Coordinates of C-alpha atoms in Angstrom, one line a residue:
M28 CA 0.0 0.0 0.0
K29 CA 2.9 2.4 0.8
N30 CA 4.4 1.8 -2.6
I31 CA 1.2 2.6 -4.4
I32 CA 0.9 6.0 -2.5
I33 CA 4.5 6.8 -3.4
I34 CA 3.9 6.0 -7.1
I35 CA 0.8 8.2 -7.1
I36 CA 2.6 11.1 -5.5
V37 CA 5.5 10.7 -8.1
L38 CA 3.0 10.7 -10.9
I39 CA 1.2 13.8 -9.6
V40 CA 4.5 15.6 -9.3
L41 CA 5.5 14.6 -12.9
V42 CA 2.2 15.6 -14.4
G43 CA 2.2 18.9 -12.5
G44 CA 5.8 19.6 -13.6
A45 CA 4.8 18.9 -17.3
V46 CA 1.8 21.2 -17.1
F47 CA 3.9 23.9 -15.5
F48 CA 6.7 23.5 -18.2
M49 CA 4.3 23.5 -21.1
G50 CA 2.4 26.5 -19.6
T51 CA 5.5 28.7 -19.6
G52 CA 5.6 28.8 -23.5
K53 CA 4.6 32.1 -24.9
K54 CA 1.3 32.2 -26.7
A55 CA 1.2 34.3 -29.8
E56 CA -0.4 37.7 -29.3
A57 CA -3.2 39.2 -31.3
P58 CA -2.1 42.1 -33.4
I59 CA -2.6 45.6 -31.9
E60 CA -4.6 47.8 -34.2
N61 CA -5.5 51.5 -33.9
T62 CA -3.5 51.8 -30.7
P63 CA -2.6 55.4 -29.8
P64 CA 1.1 56.2 -29.4
I65 CA 2.5 55.6 -25.9
S66 CA 5.5 57.9 -26.3
T67 CA 7.2 59.7 -29.1
D68 CA 10.4 60.1 -27.0
N69 CA 12.6 57.5 -28.8
N70 CA 15.4 58.0 -26.1
Q71 CA 13.1 56.5 -23.5
N72 CA 13.9 52.9 -22.5
N73 CA 10.4 51.5 -23.1
S74 CA 11.5 47.9 -22.1
Q75 CA 11.7 49.1 -18.5
V76 CA 8.2 50.5 -18.4
A77 CA 5.5 48.6 -16.4
C78 CA 3.5 46.0 -18.3
T79 CA 0.4 48.3 -18.4
M80 CA 1.3 49.8 -21.8
E81 CA 0.2 47.9 -24.9
A82 CA 2.1 49.5 -27.8
K83 CA 4.8 52.0 -28.7
L84 CA 5.4 54.2 -31.6
C85 CA 8.4 53.4 -33.9
P86 CA 10.3 56.1 -35.7
D87 CA 8.8 55.0 -39.0
G88 CA 5.2 55.6 -37.7
S89 CA 4.3 51.9 -37.1
Y90 CA 3.4 50.5 -33.8
V91 CA 4.9 47.4 -32.0
G92 CA 3.4 45.5 -29.1
R93 CA 4.5 43.4 -26.2
T94 CA 6.4 40.2 -26.9
G95 CA 5.3 38.1 -24.0
P96 CA 6.0 37.1 -20.4
K97 CA 8.9 39.5 -19.9
C98 CA 6.8 42.4 -21.1
E99 CA 9.4 43.5 -23.6
F100 CA 8.5 45.4 -26.7
S101 CA 8.9 43.9 -30.2
A102 CA 11.8 45.5 -32.0
C103 CA 11.0 48.5 -34.3
P104 CA 11.8 47.7 -37.9
T105 CA 15.0 49.0 -39.4
V106 CA 14.0 50.9 -42.5
K107 CA 16.6 51.0 -45.1
N108 CA 16.0 52.8 -48.4
T109 CA 18.3 51.2 -51.0
N110 CA 17.2 53.7 -53.6
T111 CA 20.3 55.6 -54.8
N112 CA 18.5 57.9 -57.2
T113 CA 15.7 60.4 -56.7
D114 CA 13.0 58.1 -58.1
T115 CA 10.4 57.8 -55.3
T116 CA 8.6 54.8 -57.0
S117 CA 11.3 52.3 -55.8
P118 CA 10.1 50.1 -52.9
T119 CA 11.5 50.6 -49.4
V120 CA 13.5 47.7 -47.9
K121 CA 12.3 46.9 -44.4
E122 CA 14.6 44.7 -42.4
F123 CA 13.5 42.7 -39.4
T124 CA 15.2 40.2 -37.1
V125 CA 12.9 37.5 -35.9
S126 CA 14.0 35.2 -33.1
G127 CA 12.6 31.7 -32.8
Q128 CA 12.6 29.7 -29.5
N129 CA 10.4 27.0 -27.9
F130 CA 7.6 27.9 -28.8
S131 CA 7.3 31.5 -29.9
F132 CA 8.6 34.1 -32.3
T133 CA 9.8 37.6 -31.3
P134 CA 8.4 39.8 -32.5
S135 CA 5.0 38.3 -33.0
L136 CA 3.8 41.1 -35.2
I137 CA 5.5 42.6 -38.3
T138 CA 3.9 45.5 -40.2
V139 CA 4.9 46.6 -43.7
A140 CA 3.4 48.5 -46.6
K141 CA 2.3 46.9 -49.8
G142 CA 5.2 46.9 -52.3
D143 CA 7.9 47.0 -49.6
K144 CA 10.8 44.7 -50.0
V145 CA 11.1 42.7 -46.8
K146 CA 14.3 41.2 -45.5
I147 CA 13.9 38.9 -42.5
T148 CA 16.8 37.5 -40.6
F149 CA 15.6 34.5 -38.8
N150 CA 17.6 33.6 -35.7
N151 CA 16.8 30.2 -34.3
V152 CA 18.0 30.6 -30.8
N153 CA 16.6 27.5 -29.1
G154 CA 15.4 24.2 -30.5
F155 CA 14.7 22.7 -33.9
H156 CA 12.7 25.2 -35.9
N157 CA 12.1 27.1 -39.2
F158 CA 10.3 30.2 -40.4
K159 CA 7.6 30.0 -43.1
I160 CA 5.1 32.3 -44.8
D161 CA 3.0 30.3 -47.3
E162 CA 1.4 33.3 -49.2
F163 CA 4.8 34.7 -50.2
G164 CA 6.6 31.4 -50.8
V165 CA 9.1 32.1 -48.0
A166 CA 10.6 29.2 -46.0
S167 CA 13.8 28.6 -44.2
P168 CA 15.1 25.0 -43.8
Q169 CA 14.3 23.2 -40.6
K170 CA 17.5 23.3 -38.5
Q171 CA 18.8 22.9 -35.0
S172 CA 19.8 26.0 -33.1
P173 CA 21.9 28.1 -33.2
D174 CA 21.2 29.0 -36.8
T175 CA 20.5 32.1 -38.8
E176 CA 18.8 32.3 -42.2
V177 CA 18.0 35.5 -44.3
L178 CA 14.8 35.5 -46.2
E179 CA 13.8 38.2 -48.7
F180 CA 10.5 38.8 -50.6
T181 CA 8.2 41.6 -51.9
A182 CA 5.0 42.2 -49.9
D183 CA 2.8 42.4 -53.0
K184 CA -0.5 41.4 -51.3
V185 CA -2.5 43.4 -48.7
G186 CA -3.8 41.5 -45.6
S187 CA -2.7 39.7 -42.5
F188 CA -0.6 36.6 -43.1
Q189 CA 0.6 34.1 -40.6
Y190 CA 4.3 33.2 -40.3
Y191 CA 5.0 30.0 -38.4
C192 CA 7.3 27.1 -37.6
S193 CA 6.3 24.0 -39.7
V194 CA 8.1 21.5 -37.4
G195 CA 5.7 19.0 -36.0
S196 CA 3.0 20.6 -33.9
H197 CA 5.0 23.8 -33.1
R198 CA 2.5 26.0 -34.9
A199 CA -0.4 24.5 -32.9
M200 CA 1.6 25.1 -29.7
G201 CA 1.7 28.8 -30.4
M202 CA 4.8 29.2 -32.6
W203 CA 3.4 31.7 -35.1
G204 CA 3.1 35.4 -35.6
T205 CA 1.4 37.8 -38.0
L206 CA 2.8 39.7 -41.0
K207 CA 0.5 42.7 -41.6
V208 CA 0.7 44.2 -45.1
E209 CA -1.2 47.6 -45.4

């Protein structure tokens, strides 16, 4: 009888530990839309602000939201205009660094304009993952961390598109984000 009680206690501890471990993974966040600017002071260290704020204004006029449990903001995009002449019809190159870890992407929301050239540097920092956007034919190979892949495409469709990890059930476990093309 004592052995059965010990076995039951061990099973409860194991199940509780598994539930706790799986519950610490970041769930993808819903995109923040029409959120007023929090601060236009770009010298302010917004990552130290209490978790009551929902968005911050980037220098390019876009907004970024919280990235998860540590209440850090997503990175503002680095805008690089590769146009060397005065023709204003050339698309803007927007560069982003997306980190993948078990089981989330940071940032979980990327916003660009239709026609922008998009350059995403995918840093796989923890685990076996990849980065994929079906609608733009973008996919990195599935690889073990640490690994970095650079993906480039033109955002030629308007809408919200999911980027995700296509390894096993990672997408279902919350490893996805949203590319918003306006």
